[in-house]
């Protein structure tokens, strides 16, 4: 049974409280024990830490309705979200550091090639100005 028109969650204000009671959509879904809607709301940015004017959260509403597993899911969600955010930030930070290291290595390789070119050029000029016999002999292995 479908009640009314289904709006995509991205177009709704998932953290807006209902004016009369101050309940968010997450609190209402939690009080009815609707785990699918609770998960969707959480994934679309609903804040599980919001409180009613009486100081209740969505997990309190779920617990009051006898939905302890749902209350635990809501209680644990900020932790899960934080872990995902930290992991994402760490991955991004590691990628940034890796890019910086690769840039430094590339620049070092360019500098080494330039130094070798300068030394070889210097030796070539020196060989042409004086006899090469005066230069030390290097043997390649």
GROMACS .gro file of C-alpha atoms in nm:
model
  141
    1UNK     CA    1   0.000   0.000   0.000
    2UNK     CA    2   0.144   0.336  -0.104
    3UNK     CA    3   0.044   0.650   0.077
    4UNK     CA    4   0.062   0.963  -0.134
    5UNK     CA    5   0.333   1.067  -0.373
    6UNK     CA    6   0.685   0.935  -0.311
    7UNK     CA    7   0.938   1.221  -0.319
    8UNK     CA    8   1.305   1.138  -0.365
    9UNK     CA    9   1.489   1.187  -0.036
   10UNK     CA   10   1.735   1.429  -0.189
   11UNK     CA   11   1.450   1.677  -0.235
   12UNK     CA   12   1.322   1.657   0.120
   13UNK     CA   13   1.460   1.821   0.430
   14UNK     CA   14   1.554   1.511   0.629
   15UNK     CA   15   1.651   1.712   0.936
   16UNK     CA   16   1.350   1.942   0.949
   17UNK     CA   17   1.132   1.904   1.256
   18UNK     CA   18   0.755   1.889   1.234
   19UNK     CA   19   0.634   2.222   1.375
   20UNK     CA   20   0.377   2.090   1.624
   21UNK     CA   21   0.585   1.819   1.793
   22UNK     CA   22   0.940   1.893   1.681
   23UNK     CA   23   0.993   1.541   1.545
   24UNK     CA   24   1.215   1.477   1.245
   25UNK     CA   25   1.126   1.219   0.979
   26UNK     CA   26   1.395   0.994   1.133
   27UNK     CA   27   1.225   1.011   1.473
   28UNK     CA   28   0.888   0.922   1.323
   29UNK     CA   29   1.032   0.627   1.127
   30UNK     CA   30   1.219   0.507   1.437
   31UNK     CA   31   0.909   0.527   1.656
   32UNK     CA   32   0.727   0.300   1.409
   33UNK     CA   33   1.023   0.062   1.382
   34UNK     CA   34   1.061   0.105   1.007
   35UNK     CA   35   1.424   0.000   0.959
   36UNK     CA   36   1.428   0.052   0.580
   37UNK     CA   37   1.315   0.413   0.605
   38UNK     CA   38   1.553   0.474   0.898
   39UNK     CA   39   1.846   0.341   0.692
   40UNK     CA   40   1.746   0.552   0.390
   41UNK     CA   41   1.712   0.865   0.601
   42UNK     CA   42   2.050   0.806   0.767
   43UNK     CA   43   2.217   0.746   0.431
   44UNK     CA   44   2.068   1.070   0.299
   45UNK     CA   45   2.198   1.283   0.584
   46UNK     CA   46   1.944   1.259   0.864
   47UNK     CA   47   2.113   1.356   1.191
   48UNK     CA   48   2.055   1.088   1.458
   49UNK     CA   49   2.172   1.327   1.731
   50UNK     CA   50   1.886   1.575   1.687
   51UNK     CA   51   1.653   1.605   1.985
   52UNK     CA   52   1.290   1.692   2.036
   53UNK     CA   53   1.188   1.975   2.266
   54UNK     CA   54   1.158   1.705   2.536
   55UNK     CA   55   1.520   1.597   2.471
   56UNK     CA   56   1.445   1.265   2.298
   57UNK     CA   57   1.644   1.136   2.001
   58UNK     CA   58   1.537   0.896   1.726
   59UNK     CA   59   1.705   0.610   1.914
   60UNK     CA   60   1.503   0.703   2.226
   61UNK     CA   61   1.185   0.685   2.017
   62UNK     CA   62   1.285   0.344   1.877
   63UNK     CA   63   1.367   0.215   2.225
   64UNK     CA   64   1.035   0.347   2.362
   65UNK     CA   65   0.856   0.156   2.085
   66UNK     CA   66   1.039  -0.167   2.177
   67UNK     CA   67   1.270  -0.160   1.873
   68UNK     CA   68   1.601  -0.206   2.057
   69UNK     CA   69   1.793  -0.334   1.752
   70UNK     CA   70   1.684  -0.028   1.557
   71UNK     CA   71   1.784   0.196   1.849
   72UNK     CA   72   2.131   0.036   1.848
   73UNK     CA   73   2.161   0.090   1.471
   74UNK     CA   74   2.076   0.458   1.516
   75UNK     CA   75   2.311   0.493   1.815
   76UNK     CA   76   2.598   0.331   1.623
   77UNK     CA   77   2.538   0.522   1.301
   78UNK     CA   78   2.742   0.834   1.387
   79UNK     CA   79   3.036   0.606   1.470
   80UNK     CA   80   2.998   0.414   1.143
   81UNK     CA   81   2.967   0.740   0.951
   82UNK     CA   82   3.272   0.886   1.128
   83UNK     CA   83   3.481   0.576   1.051
   84UNK     CA   84   3.382   0.597   0.684
   85UNK     CA   85   3.465   0.967   0.677
   86UNK     CA   86   3.803   0.914   0.847
   87UNK     CA   87   3.885   0.624   0.615
   88UNK     CA   88   3.794   0.835   0.315
   89UNK     CA   89   4.002   1.126   0.445
   90UNK     CA   90   4.298   0.900   0.519
   91UNK     CA   91   4.278   0.753   0.171
   92UNK     CA   92   4.262   1.100   0.017
   93UNK     CA   93   4.550   1.220   0.236
   94UNK     CA   94   4.762   0.917   0.145
   95UNK     CA   95   4.691   0.976  -0.224
   96UNK     CA   96   4.794   1.340  -0.185
   97UNK     CA   97   5.118   1.240  -0.010
   98UNK     CA   98   5.191   0.977  -0.275
   99UNK     CA   99   5.142   1.237  -0.549
  100UNK     CA  100   5.380   1.472  -0.368
  101UNK     CA  101   5.642   1.196  -0.333
  102UNK     CA  102   5.612   1.107  -0.702
  103UNK     CA  103   5.655   1.474  -0.793
  104UNK     CA  104   5.969   1.503  -0.577
  105UNK     CA  105   6.114   1.182  -0.725
  106UNK     CA  106   6.042   1.306  -1.077
  107UNK     CA  107   6.208   1.640  -1.005
  108UNK     CA  108   6.509   1.463  -0.850
  109UNK     CA  109   6.545   1.248  -1.162
  110UNK     CA  110   6.538   1.559  -1.382
  111UNK     CA  111   6.803   1.726  -1.165
  112UNK     CA  112   7.025   1.416  -1.181
  113UNK     CA  113   6.997   1.402  -1.561
  114UNK     CA  114   7.079   1.773  -1.581
  115UNK     CA  115   7.384   1.730  -1.357
  116UNK     CA  116   7.508   1.436  -1.564
  117UNK     CA  117   7.460   1.642  -1.880
  118UNK     CA  118   7.653   1.934  -1.731
  119UNK     CA  119   7.940   1.710  -1.614
  120UNK     CA  120   7.963   1.530  -1.948
  121UNK     CA  121   7.952   1.864  -2.132
  122UNK     CA  122   8.221   2.004  -1.905
  123UNK     CA  123   8.442   1.700  -1.963
  124UNK     CA  124   8.387   1.725  -2.338
  125UNK     CA  125   8.486   2.092  -2.344
  126UNK     CA  126   8.783   2.023  -2.117
  127UNK     CA  127   8.897   1.736  -2.342
  128UNK     CA  128   8.889   1.962  -2.644
  129UNK     CA  129   9.082   2.244  -2.473
  130UNK     CA  130   9.357   2.031  -2.319
  131UNK     CA  131   9.479   1.688  -2.394
  132UNK     CA  132   9.251   1.415  -2.274
  133UNK     CA  133   9.549   1.234  -2.131
  134UNK     CA  134   9.560   1.484  -1.845
  135UNK     CA  135   9.213   1.380  -1.730
  136UNK     CA  136   9.171   1.081  -1.500
  137UNK     CA  137   9.077   0.762  -1.678
  138UNK     CA  138   8.744   0.604  -1.582
  139UNK     CA  139   8.657   0.260  -1.696
  140UNK     CA  140   8.308   0.138  -1.746
  141UNK     CA  141   8.237  -0.207  -1.621
   0.00000   0.00000   0.00000
